[in-house]
Amino acid sequence: MEFDVEPIDIGSRAPTVLLNEADAADLGVHAVERVQLRHANGTSVAIVELTDKLVSPGVLGVTRRLGHIEGPVAVSIAPQPASVSAIRKKLDDIELEHHELHQLVRDIYEERLADVELGAYVSAVYANGLSLTETTHLTECMAAIGEQIQWPEPIVADKHSIGGVAGNRVTPILVPIVAAAGVKIPKTSSRAVTSAAGTADTMEVLCDVDFSIEEIRDIVEDVGGCLVWGGAVNLSPVDDRIIRAETPLSIDPRGQLIASVLSKKKSAGSTHVVIDIPYGEGAKVLSLADARELASDFKRVGEHLAMHVECAITNGAGPVGRGVGPLLEARDILDTFAGEGPADLRIKAIRLADLLFESVGVDANAAHILDSGRAEATFRAIIEAQRGDPDISVSDLVPGEHTHRVYADRAGVITHINNVYINEIARRAGAPKDPAAGLRLGHRLGDNVVEGDLLFTVHAESPDKLADARKLTERVEAVRVRHPDEALIDRV
Amino acid sequence: MEFDVEPIDIGSRAPTVLLNEADAADLGVHAVERVQLRHANGTSVAIVELTDKLVSPGVLGVTRRLGHIEGPVAVSIAPQPASVSAIRKKLDDIELEHHELHQLVRDIYEERLADVELGAYVSAVYANGLSLTETTHLTECMAAIGEQIQWPEPIVADKHSIGGVAGNRVTPILVPIVAAAGVKIPKTSSRAVTSAAGTADTMEVLCDVDFSIEEIRDIVEDVGGCLVWGGAVNLSPVDDRIIRAETPLSIDPRGQLIASVLSKKKSAGSTHVVIDIPYGEGAKVLSLADARELASDFKRVGEHLAMHVECAITNGAGPVGRGVGPLLEARDILDTFAGEGPADLRIKAIRLADLLFESVGVDANAAHILDSGRAEATFRAIIEAQRGDPDISVSDLVPGEHTHRVYADRAGVITHINNVYINEIARRAGAPKDPAAGLRLGHRLGDNVVEGDLLFTVHAESPDKLADARKLTERVEAVRVRHPDEALIDRV
């Protein structure tokens, strides 16, 4: 059937068209089924929603996600995407061939898979895993789609953390250290999905993070590194869609994780990558054995892609740094350059930078570069190149004015600081949307405290969000204090 | 945040609200995320789509699926549905507890699960299976939700086919036979999802099929049985949603299949059920061993639910009957009552009816009831009770006037008639939407044919659809003719 086109102002996630119920009945399509659109600019696939009045019979309502389409459009029922049989095969625990993974990545890229099918794909990978061969092929296929950055230098460094640790804002310290040693490091980072801040959220407190590939190239050419938002460049569009299917299920299957990370690094033109794998209670990886397996797989897939991958297995059982939330983490970073930051953050950045130096074969010492002020100078140069104020100081960064303090209710030792609760308290307080919201830890793991000592301070930009966060602090034990001799916690 | 309400004329499958982009940013929700709505009538969960202009800031666009909601509505980010952790557990291949299955069924019923999560659920059940205990609990939970029918009689018969066979319109012959013997049989049937006709589509050629539970009760009270559409009554609303997730993936995992079928029978108040399990090449169940396992599971879950379940493992390698498509199948049925129908259809209906008689302990003979004309009289009484013309005859049912005939291109034996191709040809010809579309087989499996013998005739209501169907007949071998001595099919 042929249709005229009417643009409809709805920004759905998937490309969607509105059909009059009468037309849908004639075509034999139901709500949420897919149709194929043939038009002057080519072919598209879209999800159908139905309406009685928003569009008339004979008119196709085209939502924003489809871009500009000129009528007339021939609409027909879309065939089942070719990769659905590959998804079924993976559910049957049969290894997928290169061409099947290629088709799958293409179908995801072209948004031919409905959410039900994407959910089945990530479930199949979670339930039955991906072999190293599959992971390598998947990484290649994902890297080949979307934009690519080429660099004239033979060595391009990169860094990634698999996440799950509150605070942990190592990247903005490591990148300037590496760049100051003359090693190019064009770092793209994400915004928070389920955490209180991503590196992009934290950097945005200090400067812009939204740049095109050309601008990134200029910045890196100029100051040796950058700290930008990866979402603004289209390095792995397929990965973004897969993550949106994993997030509601709270799953992150290993093979997919490796392919996601390394395909982005490959597209970014990186040659040497250090990967931070935090493990422990409350982290994404629970045991040292799992962390080692993951690290080994990362390295082997890296080899197949001609990337040098080094993995650092780190302590992920609790937050790294004092602040959690964009502005509070930015304060930790500036403090670290001034020699006054949290020790765990400083040491972790230095260790990871040294690992990268060793990997690229550069004779440099991260601690020296940091202590000499060269790293800070490079950091401020990056801020300036990214249109921020290079003279910004900690006193310019004022945490949310509405505060709630949580104190130790007994004497003892801090035996655990829970990443999940800490992140969630900071999120309820408004982070990452409210940059000055979050929390600041008063003590570190292993510290001795007495009753009434400050455990942490919640900061919010609004009293309502502070109240939400406060309620959570009363329900969960985000910071655990135990007396070594204490057997009975409470008696009811 | 509080919102005024504006109804939006969009019929989406899931309950959907439209938010102005500015409000969505304030709430921190993205497209396709879920929000919780608190309003005077209670709480709902809805999927968010974004708009710039269709609704203004401060206004919530409420689509039809949500029903009537009065403002003001308090909108907040919906928490992750409780059953997502059960889905993850099943992906980890861990047996689910009764309360977890209960939560899952509730969340599906209240449409709290997004498509990604529904896709993960059916994938998990497909990949890791359900134990008999899980299947029993799932069936109980599914049966407990939605409407229930109670009957005064101690014995209520029912029949179900797991499908996959073209034609196979046994039910409209079996139901009158059983009812004529004085056994109540309130049969609800489905419309076609992927086949050329469901029993409801075929019956609709002869009478109405869309009745409320009260009307069904009156019809069955009056004539002993009915042949209505199950979709009009809300017997297993959860099943409908699960099927919509299975269909795009073309999966139908065993435990889910059993729970789907038996929960509907339980809700319908059935005490004795015969289940037709066709197996063979091109059917849903491929091997006799699989069919037997499925039958045994059906019976055992039935026992737990205090239902007598009998299973008939039948020949599913090819179509049953001559006609495929609503009207062409209705002709086969009227022919069968007149003693002129296809032998395989007649015999299958008789065998299944006798099995049901044996199961309920009624001393009746299906062939006698059929041959005596009592079944036909009851069938016509059902048609009349369902507002059809009880005097309808085969000559009133005129197949689509646009026809294409397919002839044998060699002499030999018909060794296979492919269900999938036969269904697809009939669907391309317009079935089930065009009731007079479909096809009529000229010969049966095992028949000897000579070159030029008619294999089948395609009927369509429009020349365009006939052309579509014709194209498929040229590409696929729907009816396979082989000469016993033929070794070389073709030489290229």
PDB file of N, CA and C in Angstrom, chain A residues 8-13 18 21 25-26 28 31-32 34 49-54 64 80 84 87-88 91-92 115-117 119-120 123 126-128 245 247-251 433, chain B residues 8-13 18 21 25-26 28 31-32 34 49-54 64 80 84 87-88 91-92 115-117 119-120 123 126-128 245 247-251 433:
ATOM      1  N   ILE A   8       5.298  13.368  12.629  1.00  0.00           N
ATOM      2  CA  ILE A   8       4.643  13.371  13.937  1.00  0.00           C
ATOM      3  C   ILE A   8       5.709  13.662  14.986  1.00  0.00           C
ATOM      4  N   ASP A   9       5.415  14.589  15.853  1.00  0.00           N
ATOM      5  CA  ASP A   9       6.401  15.026  16.837  1.00  0.00           C
ATOM      6  C   ASP A   9       6.441  14.095  18.044  1.00  0.00           C
ATOM      7  N   ILE A  10       6.916  12.885  17.832  1.00  0.00           N
ATOM      8  CA  ILE A  10       7.137  11.977  18.960  1.00  0.00           C
ATOM      9  C   ILE A  10       8.556  11.437  18.845  1.00  0.00           C
ATOM     10  N   GLY A  11       9.304  11.548  19.946  1.00  0.00           N
ATOM     11  CA  GLY A  11      10.675  11.042  19.949  1.00  0.00           C
ATOM     12  C   GLY A  11      10.716   9.703  20.637  1.00  0.00           C
ATOM     13  N   SER A  12      10.390   8.638  19.927  1.00  0.00           N
ATOM     14  CA  SER A  12      10.434   7.310  20.518  1.00  0.00           C
ATOM     15  C   SER A  12      11.856   6.786  20.396  1.00  0.00           C
ATOM     16  N   ARG A  13      12.172   5.718  21.132  1.00  0.00           N
ATOM     17  CA  ARG A  13      13.526   5.195  21.056  1.00  0.00           C
ATOM     18  C   ARG A  13      13.743   4.479  19.737  1.00  0.00           C
ATOM     19  N   LEU A  18       3.022   5.873  12.741  1.00  0.00           N
ATOM     20  CA  LEU A  18       1.627   5.802  13.162  1.00  0.00           C
ATOM     21  C   LEU A  18       0.778   5.475  11.951  1.00  0.00           C
ATOM     22  N   GLU A  21      -6.022   2.941  12.048  1.00  0.00           N
ATOM     23  CA  GLU A  21      -6.440   1.559  12.339  1.00  0.00           C
ATOM     24  C   GLU A  21      -6.971   0.851  11.086  1.00  0.00           C
ATOM     25  N   ALA A  25      -5.484  -2.588   9.530  1.00  0.00           N
ATOM     26  CA  ALA A  25      -6.294  -3.784   9.307  1.00  0.00           C
ATOM     27  C   ALA A  25      -6.125  -4.263   7.867  1.00  0.00           C
ATOM     28  N   ASP A  26      -6.113  -3.318   6.904  1.00  0.00           N
ATOM     29  CA  ASP A  26      -5.924  -3.706   5.510  1.00  0.00           C
ATOM     30  C   ASP A  26      -4.560  -4.360   5.294  1.00  0.00           C
ATOM     31  N   GLY A  28      -2.911  -5.849   7.562  1.00  0.00           N
ATOM     32  CA  GLY A  28      -2.791  -7.032   8.412  1.00  0.00           C
ATOM     33  C   GLY A  28      -1.690  -6.893   9.446  1.00  0.00           C
ATOM     34  N   ALA A  31      -0.341  -3.535  16.429  1.00  0.00           N
ATOM     35  CA  ALA A  31       0.542  -2.629  17.165  1.00  0.00           C
ATOM     36  C   ALA A  31       1.847  -3.342  17.502  1.00  0.00           C
ATOM     37  N   VAL A  32       2.946  -2.633  17.381  1.00  0.00           N
ATOM     38  CA  VAL A  32       4.299  -3.072  17.707  1.00  0.00           C
ATOM     39  C   VAL A  32       4.879  -4.062  16.696  1.00  0.00           C
ATOM     40  N   ARG A  34       6.421  -4.845  12.889  1.00  0.00           N
ATOM     41  CA  ARG A  34       7.314  -4.050  12.048  1.00  0.00           C
ATOM     42  C   ARG A  34       6.816  -3.970  10.622  1.00  0.00           C
ATOM     43  N   GLU A  49       2.535   1.855  15.496  1.00  0.00           N
ATOM     44  CA  GLU A  49       1.545   2.148  16.526  1.00  0.00           C
ATOM     45  C   GLU A  49       0.275   2.578  15.803  1.00  0.00           C
ATOM     46  N   LEU A  50      -0.865   2.400  16.445  1.00  0.00           N
ATOM     47  CA  LEU A  50      -2.147   2.625  15.767  1.00  0.00           C
ATOM     48  C   LEU A  50      -2.830   3.884  16.285  1.00  0.00           C
ATOM     49  N   THR A  51      -3.606   4.497  15.455  1.00  0.00           N
ATOM     50  CA  THR A  51      -4.357   5.671  15.855  1.00  0.00           C
ATOM     51  C   THR A  51      -5.669   5.738  15.079  1.00  0.00           C
ATOM     52  N   ASP A  52      -6.679   6.336  15.687  1.00  0.00           N
ATOM     53  CA  ASP A  52      -7.930   6.570  14.988  1.00  0.00           C
ATOM     54  C   ASP A  52      -7.914   7.927  14.305  1.00  0.00           C
ATOM     55  N   LYS A  53      -7.317   8.904  14.992  1.00  0.00           N
ATOM     56  CA  LYS A  53      -7.483  10.282  14.537  1.00  0.00           C
ATOM     57  C   LYS A  53      -6.193  11.007  14.228  1.00  0.00           C
ATOM     58  N   LEU A  54      -5.088  10.614  14.879  1.00  0.00           N
ATOM     59  CA  LEU A  54      -3.872  11.409  14.694  1.00  0.00           C
ATOM     60  C   LEU A  54      -3.422  11.423  13.235  1.00  0.00           C
ATOM     61  N   ARG A  64      10.041  11.251  14.754  1.00  0.00           N
ATOM     62  CA  ARG A  64      11.330  11.921  14.539  1.00  0.00           C
ATOM     63  C   ARG A  64      12.496  10.983  14.265  1.00  0.00           C
ATOM     64  N   GLN A  80      10.734 -11.249   8.928  1.00  0.00           N
ATOM     65  CA  GLN A  80      11.456 -11.466  10.178  1.00  0.00           C
ATOM     66  C   GLN A  80      12.946 -11.191   9.933  1.00  0.00           C
ATOM     67  N   VAL A  84      17.224 -13.311  13.711  1.00  0.00           N
ATOM     68  CA  VAL A  84      16.421 -13.981  14.743  1.00  0.00           C
ATOM     69  C   VAL A  84      16.782 -15.465  14.828  1.00  0.00           C
ATOM     70  N   ILE A  87      19.791 -15.760  16.972  1.00  0.00           N
ATOM     71  CA  ILE A  87      19.456 -15.613  18.399  1.00  0.00           C
ATOM     72  C   ILE A  87      18.925 -16.948  18.935  1.00  0.00           C
ATOM     73  N   ARG A  88      18.039 -17.593  18.144  1.00  0.00           N
ATOM     74  CA  ARG A  88      17.503 -18.884  18.561  1.00  0.00           C
ATOM     75  C   ARG A  88      18.627 -19.909  18.693  1.00  0.00           C
ATOM     76  N   LEU A  91      20.386 -19.373  21.826  1.00  0.00           N
ATOM     77  CA  LEU A  91      19.558 -19.898  22.929  1.00  0.00           C
ATOM     78  C   LEU A  91      19.684 -21.418  23.017  1.00  0.00           C
ATOM     79  N   ASP A  92      19.929 -22.061  21.868  1.00  0.00           N
ATOM     80  CA  ASP A  92      20.155 -23.508  21.841  1.00  0.00           C
ATOM     81  C   ASP A  92      21.595 -23.861  22.195  1.00  0.00           C
ATOM     82  N   ASP A 115      12.420  -4.876  20.627  1.00  0.00           N
ATOM     83  CA  ASP A 115      12.933  -5.022  21.995  1.00  0.00           C
ATOM     84  C   ASP A 115      12.863  -6.463  22.495  1.00  0.00           C
ATOM     85  N   VAL A 116      11.799  -7.171  22.129  1.00  0.00           N
ATOM     86  CA  VAL A 116      11.670  -8.573  22.530  1.00  0.00           C
ATOM     87  C   VAL A 116      12.881  -9.368  22.029  1.00  0.00           C
ATOM     88  N   GLU A 117      13.289  -9.090  20.795  1.00  0.00           N
ATOM     89  CA  GLU A 117      14.408  -9.820  20.199  1.00  0.00           C
ATOM     90  C   GLU A 117      15.743  -9.398  20.806  1.00  0.00           C
ATOM     91  N   GLY A 119      16.094  -8.322  23.841  1.00  0.00           N
ATOM     92  CA  GLY A 119      16.081  -8.947  25.161  1.00  0.00           C
ATOM     93  C   GLY A 119      16.497 -10.405  25.059  1.00  0.00           C
ATOM     94  N   ALA A 120      16.013 -11.095  24.014  1.00  0.00           N
ATOM     95  CA  ALA A 120      16.380 -12.494  23.816  1.00  0.00           C
ATOM     96  C   ALA A 120      17.872 -12.613  23.487  1.00  0.00           C
ATOM     97  N   SER A 123      19.914 -12.117  26.624  1.00  0.00           N
ATOM     98  CA  SER A 123      19.633 -13.256  27.501  1.00  0.00           C
ATOM     99  C   SER A 123      20.374 -14.499  27.031  1.00  0.00           C
ATOM    100  N   TYR A 126      23.925 -14.134  27.878  1.00  0.00           N
ATOM    101  CA  TYR A 126      24.087 -14.281  29.329  1.00  0.00           C
ATOM    102  C   TYR A 126      23.973 -15.752  29.734  1.00  0.00           C
ATOM    103  N   ALA A 127      22.955 -16.455  29.206  1.00  0.00           N
ATOM    104  CA  ALA A 127      22.709 -17.833  29.642  1.00  0.00           C
ATOM    105  C   ALA A 127      23.768 -18.791  29.105  1.00  0.00           C
ATOM    106  N   ASN A 128      24.173 -18.619  27.848  1.00  0.00           N
ATOM    107  CA  ASN A 128      25.037 -19.614  27.219  1.00  0.00           C
ATOM    108  C   ASN A 128      26.447 -19.123  26.911  1.00  0.00           C
ATOM    109  N   ALA A 245      19.364  -2.683  26.270  1.00  0.00           N
ATOM    110  CA  ALA A 245      18.633  -3.925  26.540  1.00  0.00           C
ATOM    111  C   ALA A 245      19.163  -4.593  27.803  1.00  0.00           C
ATOM    112  N   THR A 247      20.498  -2.983  30.464  1.00  0.00           N
ATOM    113  CA  THR A 247      20.261  -2.176  31.666  1.00  0.00           C
ATOM    114  C   THR A 247      18.996  -2.581  32.423  1.00  0.00           C
ATOM    115  N   PRO A 248      17.820  -2.677  31.757  1.00  0.00           N
ATOM    116  CA  PRO A 248      16.637  -3.045  32.547  1.00  0.00           C
ATOM    117  C   PRO A 248      16.739  -4.434  33.159  1.00  0.00           C
ATOM    118  N   LEU A 249      17.557  -5.312  32.581  1.00  0.00           N
ATOM    119  CA  LEU A 249      17.712  -6.664  33.110  1.00  0.00           C
ATOM    120  C   LEU A 249      18.849  -6.761  34.129  1.00  0.00           C
ATOM    121  N   SER A 250      19.610  -5.682  34.266  1.00  0.00           N
ATOM    122  CA  SER A 250      20.787  -5.671  35.143  1.00  0.00           C
ATOM    123  C   SER A 250      21.702  -6.852  34.848  1.00  0.00           C
ATOM    124  N   ILE A 251      21.944  -7.114  33.568  1.00  0.00           N
ATOM    125  CA  ILE A 251      22.920  -8.151  33.216  1.00  0.00           C
ATOM    126  C   ILE A 251      23.997  -7.536  32.334  1.00  0.00           C
ATOM    127  N   LYS A 433      22.222  14.341  37.652  1.00  0.00           N
ATOM    128  CA  LYS A 433      21.543  15.447  36.989  1.00  0.00           C
ATOM    129  C   LYS A 433      21.830  16.767  37.703  1.00  0.00           C
TER     130      LYS A 433
ATOM    131  N   ILE B   8      -4.512  11.052  24.475  1.00  0.00           N
ATOM    132  CA  ILE B   8      -3.852  11.047  23.168  1.00  0.00           C
ATOM    133  C   ILE B   8      -4.352   9.828  22.410  1.00  0.00           C
ATOM    134  N   ASP B   9      -4.759  10.043  21.180  1.00  0.00           N
ATOM    135  CA  ASP B   9      -5.361   8.976  20.391  1.00  0.00           C
ATOM    136  C   ASP B   9      -4.293   8.100  19.738  1.00  0.00           C
ATOM    137  N   ILE B  10      -3.581   7.348  20.567  1.00  0.00           N
ATOM    138  CA  ILE B  10      -2.639   6.360  20.021  1.00  0.00           C
ATOM    139  C   ILE B  10      -2.919   5.039  20.714  1.00  0.00           C
ATOM    140  N   GLY B  11      -3.104   3.995  19.913  1.00  0.00           N
ATOM    141  CA  GLY B  11      -3.340   2.676  20.478  1.00  0.00           C
ATOM    142  C   GLY B  11      -2.070   1.868  20.436  1.00  0.00           C
ATOM    143  N   SER B  12      -1.222   2.032  21.430  1.00  0.00           N
ATOM    144  CA  SER B  12       0.015   1.263  21.469  1.00  0.00           C
ATOM    145  C   SER B  12      -0.276  -0.061  22.151  1.00  0.00           C
ATOM    146  N   ARG B  13       0.638  -1.031  22.028  1.00  0.00           N
ATOM    147  CA  ARG B  13       0.390  -2.316  22.653  1.00  0.00           C
ATOM    148  C   ARG B  13       0.538  -2.207  24.155  1.00  0.00           C
ATOM    149  N   LEU B  18       2.869  10.137  26.939  1.00  0.00           N
ATOM    150  CA  LEU B  18       3.724  11.093  26.248  1.00  0.00           C
ATOM    151  C   LEU B  18       4.106  12.189  27.224  1.00  0.00           C
ATOM    152  N   GLU B  21       9.596  16.874  26.465  1.00  0.00           N
ATOM    153  CA  GLU B  21      11.022  16.592  26.700  1.00  0.00           C
ATOM    154  C   GLU B  21      11.552  17.306  27.944  1.00  0.00           C
ATOM    155  N   ALA B  25      13.273  15.480  31.124  1.00  0.00           N
ATOM    156  CA  ALA B  25      14.616  15.812  31.613  1.00  0.00           C
ATOM    157  C   ALA B  25      14.569  16.089  33.112  1.00  0.00           C
ATOM    158  N   ASP B  26      13.531  16.809  33.553  1.00  0.00           N
ATOM    159  CA  ASP B  26      13.416  17.101  34.982  1.00  0.00           C
ATOM    160  C   ASP B  26      13.230  15.831  35.802  1.00  0.00           C
ATOM    161  N   GLY B  28      14.243  12.973  34.877  1.00  0.00           N
ATOM    162  CA  GLY B  28      15.374  12.076  34.665  1.00  0.00           C
ATOM    163  C   GLY B  28      14.986  10.784  33.981  1.00  0.00           C
ATOM    164  N   ALA B  31      13.283   7.952  26.808  1.00  0.00           N
ATOM    165  CA  ALA B  31      12.280   7.240  26.016  1.00  0.00           C
ATOM    166  C   ALA B  31      12.326   5.756  26.358  1.00  0.00           C
ATOM    167  N   VAL B  32      11.158   5.144  26.454  1.00  0.00           N
ATOM    168  CA  VAL B  32      10.954   3.714  26.695  1.00  0.00           C
ATOM    169  C   VAL B  32      11.238   3.298  28.139  1.00  0.00           C
ATOM    170  N   ARG B  34      10.144   3.326  32.170  1.00  0.00           N
ATOM    171  CA  ARG B  34       8.817   3.225  32.800  1.00  0.00           C
ATOM    172  C   ARG B  34       8.638   4.284  33.867  1.00  0.00           C
ATOM    173  N   GLU B  49       7.152   7.915  26.100  1.00  0.00           N
ATOM    174  CA  GLU B  49       7.672   8.413  24.831  1.00  0.00           C
ATOM    175  C   GLU B  49       7.764   9.925  24.960  1.00  0.00           C
ATOM    176  N   LEU B  50       8.640  10.531  24.169  1.00  0.00           N
ATOM    177  CA  LEU B  50       8.901  11.961  24.340  1.00  0.00           C
ATOM    178  C   LEU B  50       8.330  12.776  23.188  1.00  0.00           C
ATOM    179  N   THR B  51       7.997  14.006  23.468  1.00  0.00           N
ATOM    180  CA  THR B  51       7.490  14.888  22.431  1.00  0.00           C
ATOM    181  C   THR B  51       7.888  16.320  22.756  1.00  0.00           C
ATOM    182  N   ASP B  52       8.019  17.132  21.713  1.00  0.00           N
ATOM    183  CA  ASP B  52       8.264  18.553  21.900  1.00  0.00           C
ATOM    184  C   ASP B  52       6.962  19.320  21.946  1.00  0.00           C
ATOM    185  N   LYS B  53       6.030  18.896  21.083  1.00  0.00           N
ATOM    186  CA  LYS B  53       4.849  19.737  20.869  1.00  0.00           C
ATOM    187  C   LYS B  53       3.532  19.043  21.168  1.00  0.00           C
ATOM    188  N   LEU B  54       3.460  17.719  21.037  1.00  0.00           N
ATOM    189  CA  LEU B  54       2.152  17.063  21.180  1.00  0.00           C
ATOM    190  C   LEU B  54       1.555  17.299  22.559  1.00  0.00           C
ATOM    191  N   ARG B  64      -4.582   5.436  24.723  1.00  0.00           N
ATOM    192  CA  ARG B  64      -5.824   4.698  24.955  1.00  0.00           C
ATOM    193  C   ARG B  64      -5.687   3.507  25.886  1.00  0.00           C
ATOM    194  N   GLN B  80      12.361  -0.949  39.418  1.00  0.00           N
ATOM    195  CA  GLN B  80      12.515  -2.165  38.603  1.00  0.00           C
ATOM    196  C   GLN B  80      11.487  -3.197  39.074  1.00  0.00           C
ATOM    197  N   VAL B  84      12.107  -9.119  37.750  1.00  0.00           N
ATOM    198  CA  VAL B  84      13.314  -9.134  36.925  1.00  0.00           C
ATOM    199  C   VAL B  84      14.386 -10.020  37.565  1.00  0.00           C
ATOM    200  N   ILE B  87      13.679 -13.521  36.558  1.00  0.00           N
ATOM    201  CA  ILE B  87      14.086 -13.786  35.174  1.00  0.00           C
ATOM    202  C   ILE B  87      15.590 -14.065  35.125  1.00  0.00           C
ATOM    203  N   ARG B  88      16.344 -13.243  35.863  1.00  0.00           N
ATOM    204  CA  ARG B  88      17.796 -13.453  35.883  1.00  0.00           C
ATOM    205  C   ARG B  88      18.129 -14.810  36.490  1.00  0.00           C
ATOM    206  N   LEU B  91      17.600 -17.389  33.971  1.00  0.00           N
ATOM    207  CA  LEU B  91      18.720 -17.349  33.012  1.00  0.00           C
ATOM    208  C   LEU B  91      19.941 -18.060  33.610  1.00  0.00           C
ATOM    209  N   ASP B  92      20.065 -18.007  34.933  1.00  0.00           N
ATOM    210  CA  ASP B  92      21.157 -18.716  35.615  1.00  0.00           C
ATOM    211  C   ASP B  92      20.825 -20.192  35.819  1.00  0.00           C
ATOM    212  N   ASP B 115       9.200  -4.889  26.986  1.00  0.00           N
ATOM    213  CA  ASP B 115       9.425  -5.934  25.981  1.00  0.00           C
ATOM    214  C   ASP B 115      10.780  -6.618  26.130  1.00  0.00           C
ATOM    215  N   VAL B 116      11.802  -5.836  26.475  1.00  0.00           N
ATOM    216  CA  VAL B 116      13.136  -6.428  26.663  1.00  0.00           C
ATOM    217  C   VAL B 116      13.066  -7.516  27.732  1.00  0.00           C
ATOM    218  N   GLU B 117      12.309  -7.251  28.791  1.00  0.00           N
ATOM    219  CA  GLU B 117      12.219  -8.194  29.906  1.00  0.00           C
ATOM    220  C   GLU B 117      11.349  -9.397  29.549  1.00  0.00           C
ATOM    221  N   GLY B 119      11.043 -10.564  26.537  1.00  0.00           N
ATOM    222  CA  GLY B 119      11.911 -11.333  25.637  1.00  0.00           C
ATOM    223  C   GLY B 119      12.899 -12.169  26.437  1.00  0.00           C
ATOM    224  N   ALA B 120      13.431 -11.585  27.517  1.00  0.00           N
ATOM    225  CA  ALA B 120      14.372 -12.327  28.366  1.00  0.00           C
ATOM    226  C   ALA B 120      13.655 -13.471  29.073  1.00  0.00           C
ATOM    227  N   SER B 123      13.004 -16.285  26.653  1.00  0.00           N
ATOM    228  CA  SER B 123      14.310 -16.850  26.285  1.00  0.00           C
ATOM    229  C   SER B 123      14.853 -17.728  27.395  1.00  0.00           C
ATOM    230  N   TYR B 126      13.004 -20.887  27.400  1.00  0.00           N
ATOM    231  CA  TYR B 126      13.404 -21.679  26.237  1.00  0.00           C
ATOM    232  C   TYR B 126      14.790 -22.305  26.468  1.00  0.00           C
ATOM    233  N   ALA B 127      15.746 -21.502  26.957  1.00  0.00           N
ATOM    234  CA  ALA B 127      17.121 -21.992  27.082  1.00  0.00           C
ATOM    235  C   ALA B 127      17.257 -22.993  28.228  1.00  0.00           C
ATOM    236  N   ASN B 128      16.594 -22.750  29.345  1.00  0.00           N
ATOM    237  CA  ASN B 128      16.830 -23.572  30.536  1.00  0.00           C
ATOM    238  C   ASN B 128      15.642 -24.432  30.957  1.00  0.00           C
ATOM    239  N   ALA B 245       5.336 -12.195  22.917  1.00  0.00           N
ATOM    240  CA  ALA B 245       6.805 -12.156  23.001  1.00  0.00           C
ATOM    241  C   ALA B 245       7.422 -13.362  22.307  1.00  0.00           C
ATOM    242  N   THR B 247       6.101 -14.988  19.635  1.00  0.00           N
ATOM    243  CA  THR B 247       5.857 -14.996  18.196  1.00  0.00           C
ATOM    244  C   THR B 247       7.016 -14.410  17.380  1.00  0.00           C
ATOM    245  N   PRO B 248       7.506 -13.184  17.713  1.00  0.00           N
ATOM    246  CA  PRO B 248       8.604 -12.660  16.878  1.00  0.00           C
ATOM    247  C   PRO B 248       9.853 -13.527  16.949  1.00  0.00           C
ATOM    248  N   LEU B 249      10.025 -14.288  18.027  1.00  0.00           N
ATOM    249  CA  LEU B 249      11.213 -15.136  18.162  1.00  0.00           C
ATOM    250  C   LEU B 249      10.986 -16.531  17.602  1.00  0.00           C
ATOM    251  N   SER B 250       9.722 -16.833  17.211  1.00  0.00           N
ATOM    252  CA  SER B 250       9.372 -18.176  16.739  1.00  0.00           C
ATOM    253  C   SER B 250       9.813 -19.242  17.727  1.00  0.00           C
ATOM    254  N   ILE B 251       9.577 -19.017  19.014  1.00  0.00           N
ATOM    255  CA  ILE B 251       9.866 -20.059  20.006  1.00  0.00           C
ATOM    256  C   ILE B 251       8.596 -20.358  20.783  1.00  0.00           C
ATOM    257  N   LYS B 433      -7.497 -12.951   6.668  1.00  0.00           N
ATOM    258  CA  LYS B 433      -8.243 -11.688   6.623  1.00  0.00           C
ATOM    259  C   LYS B 433      -9.318 -11.746   5.532  1.00  0.00           C
TER     260      LYS B 433
END
